mmCIF file of C-alpha atoms in Angstrom:
data_model
loop_
_atom_site.group_PDB
_atom_site.id
_atom_site.type_symbol
_atom_site.label_atom_id
_atom_site.label_comp_id
_atom_site.label_asym_id
_atom_site.label_seq_id
_atom_site.Cartn_x
_atom_site.Cartn_y
_atom_site.Cartn_z
ATOM 1 C CA MET A 1 0.361 5.984 -13.489
ATOM 2 C CA THR A 2 -0.606 8.244 -11.025
ATOM 3 C CA HIS A 3 -4.188 9.480 -12.440
ATOM 4 C CA THR A 4 -7.414 7.285 -12.475
ATOM 5 C CA LEU A 5 -11.040 6.956 -13.330
ATOM 6 C CA ALA A 6 -11.388 9.429 -10.326
ATOM 7 C CA ASP A 7 -9.656 12.044 -12.449
ATOM 8 C CA VAL A 8 -11.873 11.752 -14.873
ATOM 9 C CA LEU A 9 -14.646 14.414 -13.986
ATOM 10 C CA PRO A 10 -12.933 16.757 -11.947
ATOM 11 C CA SER A 11 -10.845 17.440 -14.931
ATOM 12 C CA VAL A 12 -14.024 17.396 -17.087
ATOM 13 C CA ALA A 13 -15.369 20.564 -14.830
ATOM 14 C CA ALA A 14 -12.491 22.052 -14.881
ATOM 15 C CA ALA A 15 -12.532 22.182 -19.177
ATOM 16 C CA LEU A 16 -16.493 22.921 -19.266
ATOM 17 C CA HIS A 17 -15.417 26.184 -17.040
ATOM 18 C CA ASP A 18 -11.956 26.825 -18.681
ATOM 19 C CA ASP A 19 -10.878 27.053 -14.540
ATOM 20 C CA GLY A 20 -9.245 25.154 -11.915
ATOM 21 C CA ASP A 21 -7.712 21.684 -11.370
ATOM 22 C CA ASN A 22 -7.128 19.487 -14.548
ATOM 23 C CA PRO A 23 -5.087 16.986 -14.193
ATOM 24 C CA LEU A 24 -5.835 15.040 -17.167
ATOM 25 C CA ALA A 25 -5.285 18.661 -19.452
ATOM 26 C CA VAL A 26 -8.854 18.193 -20.788
ATOM 27 C CA ALA A 27 -9.532 21.072 -23.439
ATOM 28 C CA PRO A 28 -11.544 23.851 -22.519
ATOM 29 C CA ALA A 29 -15.220 23.095 -24.289
ATOM 30 C CA ARG A 30 -18.754 24.194 -24.487
ATOM 31 C CA ASP A 31 -20.198 20.375 -24.406
ATOM 32 C CA ILE A 32 -18.071 17.565 -22.921
ATOM 33 C CA VAL A 33 -19.144 13.850 -23.666
ATOM 34 C CA VAL A 34 -17.419 10.707 -21.624
ATOM 35 C CA LEU A 35 -17.985 7.561 -23.545
ATOM 36 C CA LEU A 36 -17.043 4.653 -21.560
ATOM 37 C CA VAL A 37 -16.663 1.020 -23.384
ATOM 38 C CA ASP A 38 -17.233 -1.191 -20.959
ATOM 39 C CA GLY A 39 -14.002 -3.458 -20.775
ATOM 40 C CA LEU A 40 -11.722 -1.217 -22.948
ATOM 41 C CA GLY A 41 -8.524 -2.355 -21.585
ATOM 42 C CA ALA A 42 -5.117 0.017 -22.853
ATOM 43 C CA ARG A 43 -2.976 -2.965 -23.035
ATOM 44 C CA LEU A 44 -5.530 -4.864 -25.343
ATOM 45 C CA LEU A 45 -6.116 -1.765 -26.946
ATOM 46 C CA GLU A 46 -2.184 -1.217 -27.658
ATOM 47 C CA ARG A 47 -2.008 -5.011 -29.090
ATOM 48 C CA HIS A 48 -4.774 -4.471 -31.469
ATOM 49 C CA ARG A 49 -3.765 -0.837 -32.964
ATOM 50 C CA ALA A 50 -4.187 -2.330 -36.397
ATOM 51 C CA THR A 51 -7.828 -2.881 -35.820
ATOM 52 C CA ALA A 52 -8.481 0.342 -33.684
ATOM 53 C CA PRO A 53 -5.895 2.724 -35.313
ATOM 54 C CA THR A 54 -8.133 6.072 -34.415
ATOM 55 C CA LEU A 55 -8.875 4.837 -30.522
ATOM 56 C CA ALA A 56 -5.123 4.244 -30.382
ATOM 57 C CA GLY A 57 -4.142 7.214 -32.209
ATOM 58 C CA ALA A 58 -5.977 9.459 -29.909
ATOM 59 C CA ALA A 59 -5.070 7.930 -26.509
ATOM 60 C CA ARG A 60 -3.962 10.750 -24.208
ATOM 61 C CA ALA A 61 -2.860 8.852 -21.243
ATOM 62 C CA THR A 62 -3.447 5.801 -19.279
ATOM 63 C CA LEU A 63 -5.283 5.730 -16.281
ATOM 64 C CA ARG A 64 -5.748 3.259 -13.470
ATOM 65 C CA ALA A 65 -8.849 1.729 -13.135
ATOM 66 C CA GLY A 66 -8.943 1.375 -9.400
ATOM 67 C CA PHE A 67 -9.004 -1.865 -7.274
ATOM 68 C CA PRO A 68 -10.878 -3.739 -7.595
ATOM 69 C CA ALA A 69 -11.147 -3.487 -11.827
ATOM 70 C CA THR A 70 -14.751 -3.897 -11.561
ATOM 71 C CA THR A 71 -17.512 -2.501 -13.865
ATOM 72 C CA ALA A 72 -19.925 -1.236 -10.557
ATOM 73 C CA THR A 73 -16.529 -0.401 -8.874
ATOM 74 C CA SER A 74 -15.191 1.948 -11.545
ATOM 75 C CA ILE A 75 -18.343 3.513 -12.782
ATOM 76 C CA THR A 76 -19.111 4.576 -9.164
ATOM 77 C CA SER A 77 -15.553 5.908 -9.315
ATOM 78 C CA LEU A 78 -15.826 7.701 -12.227
ATOM 79 C CA ALA A 79 -19.193 9.029 -11.490
ATOM 80 C CA VAL A 80 -18.247 10.290 -7.869
ATOM 81 C CA GLY A 81 -14.477 11.595 -8.698
ATOM 82 C CA ALA A 82 -13.259 9.489 -5.856
ATOM 83 C CA PRO A 83 -12.127 5.630 -5.212
ATOM 84 C CA CYS A 84 -13.877 3.150 -3.812
ATOM 85 C CA ALA A 85 -12.365 3.689 -0.006
ATOM 86 C CA VAL A 86 -14.515 6.947 -0.460
ATOM 87 C CA HIS A 87 -17.969 5.964 -1.862
ATOM 88 C CA GLY A 88 -18.106 2.060 -0.618
ATOM 89 C CA ILE A 89 -19.014 0.381 -3.656
ATOM 90 C CA ILE A 90 -16.437 -1.787 -3.224
ATOM 91 C CA GLY A 91 -16.689 -4.757 -5.600
ATOM 92 C CA TYR A 92 -19.196 -6.834 -8.231
ATOM 93 C CA SER A 93 -20.627 -8.320 -5.133
ATOM 94 C CA PHE A 94 -19.649 -7.822 -1.334
ATOM 95 C CA GLY A 95 -21.123 -8.814 2.186
ATOM 96 C CA LEU A 96 -23.660 -6.723 4.503
ATOM 97 C CA PRO A 97 -24.778 -7.644 8.022
ATOM 98 C CA ALA A 98 -28.041 -9.760 7.704
ATOM 99 C CA ASP A 99 -30.106 -11.083 10.918
ATOM 100 C CA ASP A 100 -27.656 -14.534 10.615
ATOM 101 C CA GLY A 101 -24.832 -12.531 9.733
ATOM 102 C CA ARG A 102 -24.017 -11.688 6.190
ATOM 103 C CA GLU A 103 -25.838 -11.816 2.888
ATOM 104 C CA SER A 104 -24.386 -11.017 -0.298
ATOM 105 C CA PHE A 105 -25.078 -7.768 -2.230
ATOM 106 C CA ASN A 106 -24.668 -7.732 -5.850
ATOM 107 C CA ALA A 107 -23.839 -4.328 -6.575
ATOM 108 C CA LEU A 108 -23.982 -4.652 -10.222
ATOM 109 C CA ARG A 109 -27.604 -5.755 -10.399
ATOM 110 C CA TRP A 110 -28.425 -4.305 -7.068
ATOM 111 C CA ARG A 111 -29.642 -7.469 -5.687
ATOM 112 C CA THR A 112 -29.318 -9.185 -2.408
ATOM 113 C CA GLY A 113 -28.432 -12.887 -2.162
ATOM 114 C CA GLY A 114 -26.797 -13.173 -5.367
ATOM 115 C CA ALA A 115 -26.814 -12.076 -9.029
ATOM 116 C CA GLU A 116 -30.881 -13.734 -9.436
ATOM 117 C CA GLY A 117 -31.858 -12.809 -5.879
ATOM 118 C CA PRO A 118 -34.614 -10.018 -4.754
ATOM 119 C CA ASP A 119 -34.340 -6.456 -6.553
ATOM 120 C CA ALA A 120 -33.197 -4.441 -3.450
ATOM 121 C CA ARG A 121 -34.047 -0.708 -4.812
ATOM 122 C CA GLN A 122 -36.404 -0.343 -2.269
ATOM 123 C CA THR A 123 -34.411 -2.068 0.961
ATOM 124 C CA HIS A 124 -31.104 -0.773 0.466
ATOM 125 C CA PRO A 125 -32.058 3.022 -1.274
ATOM 126 C CA PRO A 126 -28.896 3.490 -4.026
ATOM 127 C CA GLU A 127 -29.109 7.297 -2.797
ATOM 128 C CA GLN A 128 -28.373 6.277 0.923
ATOM 129 C CA PHE A 129 -26.123 3.207 -0.350
ATOM 130 C CA GLN A 130 -23.657 5.557 -2.119
ATOM 131 C CA PRO A 131 -24.045 8.746 0.267
ATOM 132 C CA VAL A 132 -21.125 10.773 -1.527
ATOM 133 C CA THR A 133 -22.294 13.905 -3.506
ATOM 134 C CA SER A 134 -21.003 12.693 -7.039
ATOM 135 C CA ALA A 135 -19.027 14.943 -9.347
ATOM 136 C CA VAL A 136 -22.067 14.535 -11.996
ATOM 137 C CA GLN A 137 -24.145 16.726 -9.219
ATOM 138 C CA HIS A 138 -21.826 19.157 -9.047
ATOM 139 C CA LEU A 139 -21.618 19.776 -12.528
ATOM 140 C CA ALA A 140 -25.555 19.926 -12.520
ATOM 141 C CA ALA A 141 -25.170 22.841 -9.715
ATOM 142 C CA ASP A 142 -23.006 24.673 -11.665
ATOM 143 C CA GLY A 143 -25.548 25.044 -14.337
ATOM 144 C CA VAL A 144 -24.331 22.015 -16.551
ATOM 145 C CA GLY A 145 -26.892 20.221 -18.480
ATOM 146 C CA ILE A 146 -26.453 16.714 -17.893
ATOM 147 C CA HIS A 147 -27.307 13.985 -20.482
ATOM 148 C CA TYR A 148 -27.444 10.043 -20.421
ATOM 149 C CA VAL A 149 -26.415 7.795 -23.369
ATOM 150 C CA VAL A 150 -27.241 4.804 -21.892
ATOM 151 C CA PRO A 151 -29.259 1.718 -22.553
ATOM 152 C CA GLY A 152 -32.905 3.180 -20.754
ATOM 153 C CA TYR A 153 -33.426 0.401 -18.178
ATOM 154 C CA GLN A 154 -29.839 1.993 -16.687
ATOM 155 C CA MET A 155 -31.590 5.397 -15.884
ATOM 156 C CA THR A 156 -33.535 3.500 -13.355
ATOM 157 C CA SER A 157 -31.030 0.879 -12.140
ATOM 158 C CA GLY A 158 -29.999 0.842 -8.591
ATOM 159 C CA LEU A 159 -26.137 1.546 -9.992
ATOM 160 C CA THR A 160 -26.711 4.358 -11.679
ATOM 161 C CA ARG A 161 -28.385 6.189 -9.084
ATOM 162 C CA ALA A 162 -26.100 5.300 -6.643
ATOM 163 C CA ALA A 163 -23.112 6.488 -8.784
ATOM 164 C CA PHE A 164 -24.833 9.446 -10.514
ATOM 165 C CA ARG A 165 -27.439 10.738 -8.288
ATOM 166 C CA ALA A 166 -28.256 13.390 -10.621
ATOM 167 C CA GLU A 167 -31.196 13.674 -13.001
ATOM 168 C CA GLY A 168 -30.824 14.211 -17.015
ATOM 169 C CA ALA A 169 -32.226 14.026 -20.491
ATOM 170 C CA LEU A 170 -31.971 10.246 -21.485
ATOM 171 C CA HIS A 171 -31.173 9.480 -25.194
ATOM 172 C CA ALA A 172 -31.701 6.137 -25.360
ATOM 173 C CA ALA A 173 -28.774 4.005 -26.643
ATOM 174 C CA ASP A 174 -28.885 0.319 -26.928
ATOM 175 C CA ASP A 175 -26.978 -0.267 -29.614
ATOM 176 C CA LEU A 176 -23.540 1.904 -30.946
ATOM 177 C CA ALA A 177 -25.398 3.396 -33.954
ATOM 178 C CA ALA A 178 -27.832 4.489 -30.797
ATOM 179 C CA VAL A 179 -24.839 5.453 -29.251
ATOM 180 C CA ARG A 180 -23.602 7.684 -32.301
ATOM 181 C CA ALA A 181 -26.994 8.936 -32.368
ATOM 182 C CA GLY A 182 -27.362 10.311 -29.076
ATOM 183 C CA ILE A 183 -23.773 11.682 -28.825
ATOM 184 C CA LEU A 184 -24.694 14.106 -31.428
ATOM 185 C CA GLU A 185 -28.117 14.624 -30.309
ATOM 186 C CA VAL A 186 -26.372 15.950 -27.162
ATOM 187 C CA VAL A 187 -24.004 18.640 -28.696
ATOM 188 C CA ALA A 188 -26.535 19.895 -31.645
ATOM 189 C CA HIS A 189 -27.753 22.820 -30.173
ATOM 190 C CA ASP A 190 -26.982 26.580 -30.531
ATOM 191 C CA GLY A 191 -26.320 29.118 -27.572
ATOM 192 C CA THR A 192 -23.702 29.029 -24.791
ATOM 193 C CA ASP A 193 -25.058 26.883 -22.565
ATOM 194 C CA ARG A 194 -22.488 23.662 -21.552
ATOM 195 C CA ARG A 195 -23.551 20.221 -21.473
ATOM 196 C CA PHE A 196 -22.014 17.535 -20.232
ATOM 197 C CA ALA A 197 -23.089 13.776 -21.363
ATOM 198 C CA TYR A 198 -22.374 10.052 -19.807
ATOM 199 C CA ALA A 199 -22.611 7.105 -22.456
ATOM 200 C CA TYR A 200 -21.924 3.533 -22.118
ATOM 201 C CA HIS A 201 -21.555 0.805 -24.222
ATOM 202 C CA PRO A 202 -21.273 -2.676 -23.186
ATOM 203 C CA ALA A 203 -20.926 -5.187 -25.717
ATOM 204 C CA LEU A 204 -17.078 -5.081 -25.938
ATOM 205 C CA ASP A 205 -17.208 -6.450 -22.217
ATOM 206 C CA MET A 206 -19.693 -9.585 -23.219
ATOM 207 C CA ASN A 207 -17.515 -10.607 -25.595
ATOM 208 C CA GLY A 208 -14.878 -10.656 -23.515
ATOM 209 C CA HIS A 209 -16.942 -12.674 -20.943
ATOM 210 C CA LEU A 210 -18.279 -15.160 -23.544
ATOM 211 C CA PHE A 211 -15.558 -15.612 -25.980
ATOM 212 C CA GLY A 212 -12.769 -13.763 -24.417
ATOM 213 C CA ALA A 213 -10.495 -10.744 -24.665
ATOM 214 C CA GLU A 214 -8.784 -10.965 -28.241
ATOM 215 C CA SER A 215 -11.134 -13.767 -29.465
ATOM 216 C CA PRO A 216 -12.439 -12.898 -32.986
ATOM 217 C CA GLU A 217 -15.648 -12.156 -31.426
ATOM 218 C CA TRP A 218 -14.221 -9.358 -29.266
ATOM 219 C CA LEU A 219 -12.041 -7.782 -31.995
ATOM 220 C CA ALA A 220 -14.871 -7.875 -34.300
ATOM 221 C CA GLU A 221 -16.798 -5.674 -31.712
ATOM 222 C CA LEU A 222 -13.223 -3.858 -30.842
ATOM 223 C CA ALA A 223 -13.311 -2.671 -34.840
ATOM 224 C CA ARG A 224 -17.207 -1.464 -34.441
ATOM 225 C CA VAL A 225 -16.406 0.636 -31.924
ATOM 226 C CA GLU A 226 -13.410 2.282 -33.766
ATOM 227 C CA ALA A 227 -15.841 2.855 -36.627
ATOM 228 C CA VAL A 228 -18.298 4.867 -34.332
ATOM 229 C CA VAL A 229 -15.672 7.086 -32.698
ATOM 230 C CA ALA A 230 -13.799 7.499 -36.200
ATOM 231 C CA ASP A 231 -17.152 8.971 -37.127
ATOM 232 C CA LEU A 232 -17.934 10.681 -34.210
ATOM 233 C CA MET A 233 -14.740 12.569 -34.257
ATOM 234 C CA THR A 234 -15.187 13.365 -37.882
ATOM 235 C CA ASP A 235 -18.529 14.860 -36.876
ATOM 236 C CA LEU A 236 -18.653 16.618 -33.786
ATOM 237 C CA PRO A 237 -18.618 20.435 -33.749
ATOM 238 C CA THR A 238 -15.155 22.324 -33.049
ATOM 239 C CA ASP A 239 -16.763 23.171 -29.300
ATOM 240 C CA ALA A 240 -17.506 19.727 -28.108
ATOM 241 C CA THR A 241 -14.935 16.631 -26.933
ATOM 242 C CA LEU A 242 -15.568 13.372 -27.011
ATOM 243 C CA LEU A 243 -13.628 11.473 -24.717
ATOM 244 C CA VAL A 244 -13.801 7.637 -24.705
ATOM 245 C CA THR A 245 -12.223 5.734 -21.689
ATOM 246 C CA GLY A 246 -12.706 1.918 -19.712
ATOM 247 C CA ASP A 247 -13.758 0.731 -16.670
ATOM 248 C CA HIS A 248 -11.697 -2.190 -16.588
ATOM 249 C CA GLY A 249 -9.265 -4.541 -19.116
ATOM 250 C CA MET A 250 -9.834 -8.256 -18.912
ATOM 251 C CA VAL A 251 -7.600 -11.104 -18.912
ATOM 252 C CA ASN A 252 -8.373 -14.725 -19.967
ATOM 253 C CA ALA A 253 -9.158 -17.690 -17.875
ATOM 254 C CA GLY A 254 -6.179 -20.322 -17.419
ATOM 255 C CA THR A 255 -5.815 -22.483 -14.171
ATOM 256 C CA VAL A 256 -9.086 -22.724 -12.446
ATOM 257 C CA VAL A 257 -9.776 -22.533 -8.665
ATOM 258 C CA ASP A 258 -13.429 -24.369 -7.597
ATOM 259 C CA LEU A 259 -13.988 -22.581 -4.061
ATOM 260 C CA ASP A 260 -16.911 -24.966 -3.782
ATOM 261 C CA GLY A 261 -14.849 -28.219 -4.443
ATOM 262 C CA GLU A 262 -12.111 -27.682 -1.540
ATOM 263 C CA ALA A 263 -14.204 -27.926 1.887
ATOM 264 C CA ALA A 264 -11.038 -26.190 3.323
ATOM 265 C CA PHE A 265 -12.042 -22.886 1.697
ATOM 266 C CA ARG A 266 -15.500 -23.077 3.117
ATOM 267 C CA ARG A 267 -14.285 -23.963 6.990
ATOM 268 C CA ASP A 268 -15.281 -21.038 9.611
ATOM 269 C CA VAL A 269 -16.094 -18.654 6.473
ATOM 270 C CA GLU A 270 -19.681 -17.034 6.598
ATOM 271 C CA LEU A 271 -19.328 -15.672 3.049
ATOM 272 C CA ILE A 272 -17.541 -15.622 0.008
ATOM 273 C CA ALA A 273 -18.189 -12.861 -2.011
ATOM 274 C CA GLY A 274 -16.634 -10.361 -5.131
ATOM 275 C CA GLU A 275 -15.757 -12.269 -8.462
ATOM 276 C CA ALA A 276 -13.825 -14.690 -9.685
ATOM 277 C CA ARG A 277 -10.445 -12.566 -9.531
ATOM 278 C CA VAL A 278 -11.300 -11.015 -6.338
ATOM 279 C CA ARG A 279 -12.899 -12.268 -3.523
ATOM 280 C CA HIS A 280 -13.964 -10.914 -0.304
ATOM 281 C CA VAL A 281 -14.089 -13.076 2.646
ATOM 282 C CA TYR A 282 -15.861 -13.132 6.070
ATOM 283 C CA ALA A 283 -14.659 -14.986 8.139
ATOM 284 C CA ALA A 284 -16.697 -16.253 11.729
ATOM 285 C CA ALA A 285 -15.877 -14.766 14.853
ATOM 286 C CA GLY A 286 -12.069 -15.593 15.817
ATOM 287 C CA ALA A 287 -11.503 -17.035 12.969
ATOM 288 C CA VAL A 288 -9.727 -14.439 10.352
ATOM 289 C CA SER A 289 -6.414 -15.479 11.646
ATOM 290 C CA ASP A 290 -6.986 -19.470 10.835
ATOM 291 C CA VAL A 291 -9.011 -18.819 7.747
ATOM 292 C CA ALA A 292 -6.217 -16.227 5.744
ATOM 293 C CA ASP A 293 -3.403 -18.996 6.797
ATOM 294 C CA ARG A 294 -5.518 -22.107 5.246
ATOM 295 C CA TRP A 295 -6.277 -19.921 2.485
ATOM 296 C CA ARG A 296 -2.938 -18.798 1.964
ATOM 297 C CA GLY A 297 -1.608 -22.505 1.986
ATOM 298 C CA LEU A 298 -4.501 -23.806 -0.116
ATOM 299 C CA LEU A 299 -4.150 -20.952 -2.780
ATOM 300 C CA GLY A 300 -0.155 -20.369 -2.942
ATOM 301 C CA SER A 301 1.390 -18.160 -5.432
ATOM 302 C CA ARG A 302 -1.891 -18.489 -7.194
ATOM 303 C CA ALA A 303 -3.358 -15.467 -5.142
ATOM 304 C CA ARG A 304 -2.270 -12.640 -3.063
ATOM 305 C CA VAL A 305 -4.348 -13.394 0.620
ATOM 306 C CA ALA A 306 -4.644 -9.900 2.346
ATOM 307 C CA THR A 307 -6.485 -9.360 5.425
ATOM 308 C CA ARG A 308 -8.486 -6.152 5.318
ATOM 309 C CA GLU A 309 -6.069 -4.178 7.792
ATOM 310 C CA GLN A 310 -3.136 -5.078 5.154
ATOM 311 C CA ALA A 311 -5.189 -4.212 2.455
ATOM 312 C CA LEU A 312 -6.044 -0.976 3.457
ATOM 313 C CA ASP A 313 -2.780 -0.040 5.180
ATOM 314 C CA GLU A 314 -1.463 -0.661 1.371
ATOM 315 C CA GLY A 315 -3.941 1.569 -0.211
ATOM 316 C CA TRP A 316 -5.330 -1.240 -2.272
ATOM 317 C CA PHE A 317 -9.131 0.439 -2.323
ATOM 318 C CA GLY A 318 -7.217 4.105 -3.201
ATOM 319 C CA GLN A 319 -5.228 6.433 -1.122
ATOM 320 C CA SER A 320 -7.895 8.313 -0.340
ATOM 321 C CA PRO A 321 -8.689 8.344 3.759
ATOM 322 C CA VAL A 322 -11.195 4.399 3.889
ATOM 323 C CA GLY A 323 -14.613 5.921 5.136
ATOM 324 C CA ALA A 324 -16.693 3.852 7.582
ATOM 325 C CA VAL A 325 -19.054 2.774 4.828
ATOM 326 C CA ALA A 326 -16.837 0.873 2.596
ATOM 327 C CA ARG A 327 -14.567 -0.280 5.744
ATOM 328 C CA ASP A 328 -17.426 -2.253 7.200
ATOM 329 C CA ARG A 329 -18.220 -3.998 3.579
ATOM 330 C CA ILE A 330 -14.500 -5.141 2.733
ATOM 331 C CA GLY A 331 -13.626 -8.517 3.691
ATOM 332 C CA ASP A 332 -11.879 -9.860 6.472
ATOM 333 C CA LEU A 333 -9.417 -11.387 3.939
ATOM 334 C CA VAL A 334 -9.174 -9.614 0.619
ATOM 335 C CA VAL A 335 -7.984 -11.915 -2.519
ATOM 336 C CA ALA A 336 -6.862 -11.030 -5.586
ATOM 337 C CA ALA A 337 -5.353 -14.010 -8.196
ATOM 338 C CA GLN A 338 -2.785 -13.668 -9.658
ATOM 339 C CA ALA A 339 -1.398 -14.403 -13.648
ATOM 340 C CA ASP A 340 -4.349 -16.149 -15.292
ATOM 341 C CA THR A 341 -5.927 -17.825 -11.877
ATOM 342 C CA VAL A 342 -9.978 -17.475 -11.365
ATOM 343 C CA MET A 343 -11.375 -18.378 -7.872
ATOM 344 C CA VAL A 344 -15.182 -19.777 -8.698
ATOM 345 C CA CYS A 345 -18.066 -20.383 -6.782
ATOM 346 C CA PRO A 346 -20.481 -22.646 -9.196
ATOM 347 C CA ALA A 347 -23.120 -23.064 -6.921
ATOM 348 C CA ASP A 348 -23.377 -18.776 -6.020
ATOM 349 C CA GLU A 349 -22.622 -17.847 -9.764
ATOM 350 C CA PRO A 350 -23.223 -20.749 -11.824
ATOM 351 C CA LEU A 351 -22.431 -18.931 -15.272
ATOM 352 C CA GLU A 352 -18.827 -18.242 -13.811
ATOM 353 C CA PRO A 353 -16.718 -21.092 -14.825
ATOM 354 C CA ALA A 354 -17.927 -20.862 -18.354
ATOM 355 C CA MET A 355 -16.588 -17.734 -19.016
ATOM 356 C CA ALA A 356 -13.474 -17.041 -21.179
ATOM 357 C CA GLY A 357 -12.722 -13.546 -19.907
ATOM 358 C CA HIS A 358 -12.473 -12.130 -16.566
ATOM 359 C CA HIS A 359 -11.225 -9.351 -14.312
ATOM 360 C CA GLY A 360 -10.836 -7.905 -10.965
ATOM 361 C CA SER A 361 -7.247 -7.974 -10.082
ATOM 362 C CA TRP A 362 -3.839 -6.270 -10.229
ATOM 363 C CA THR A 363 -2.349 -7.088 -13.498
ATOM 364 C CA ASP A 364 -1.975 -4.259 -16.370
ATOM 365 C CA ASP A 365 -4.201 -6.035 -18.424
ATOM 366 C CA GLU A 366 -7.127 -5.817 -15.849
ATOM 367 C CA GLN A 367 -6.352 -2.748 -14.526
ATOM 368 C CA LEU A 368 -5.062 0.128 -17.306
ATOM 369 C CA VAL A 369 -7.281 1.514 -19.459
ATOM 370 C CA PRO A 370 -6.911 3.978 -21.865
ATOM 371 C CA LEU A 371 -7.937 8.384 -21.782
ATOM 372 C CA ILE A 372 -8.560 8.551 -25.776
ATOM 373 C CA ALA A 373 -9.689 12.585 -26.502
ATOM 374 C CA SER A 374 -10.555 14.101 -29.702
ATOM 375 C CA ARG A 375 -8.983 17.254 -29.658
#
């Protein structure tokens, strides 16, 4: 699998201009819509072709989400057109320097100190926190009209501002019916002006977290997505292309490691960030080697424990040269769960232990996402 989510928008740009490098061979079109279905994994889709025959049948490629396979990182990689080694949104949460060592920053919710902490849009301005010009900005600079078919709150969210960095017309979409209507509204115009739309639907991921990937509730939502996409593929004009992809897949929790329940996990550790399938661990000064050895002994085969340098040498965060912003945010240790292990921190994330489905690590069920095309 050589292509990733970061290749999608460069290919879209080439297709809109009918020129340039188009690694995913997106068909030239006047208008292109990218619909990101949160949690739509390629392996999950393959196993449930009967529920989603249109989605499965129109899959043109399988992409890697990139590491970690999580929404904040993947959406930014998609919008910027580069992996997190470049853009620096290195996970669901990660550590930032603070007066007393490190504080947790939640990139999905754009809050400090945890998912329910203070709003950080003023203290950590998104357009500065992620300083790389996005692929969407390049489209806008080239005269392409930018449109967003997303829940209304996302237009001012820290993550959207950081990842896309481009103003555009909002077609507010809080459910699948509104997603369908918004996409059709974007492509219903005369003339030759080109349009790009980013559309987003969160409910498949939500059902996976709550009830488990491949649960009856998850399958029912997949069927709803299938119906809307099938209708869109029939209703789209011939000069418009719909691309559907995901930001990650999902695995169901099996072995649970409680990082709060064993004091040794916290010894000489300033902060544990990330999420249940991948952790950033920030060690006290001079303690990295000891903490690494201790975590390896405690976790055994349930997780891979790598130092920051090991993870970077092995290209965990993308094959592009790592920038200073990303390097400074990555944990002293990066811990990737194996098989069905989850590593929970109930004190900081009380909802984690109750979640049935998780994502973030290296399994194909988490990493691989489809690229589905209407033509």
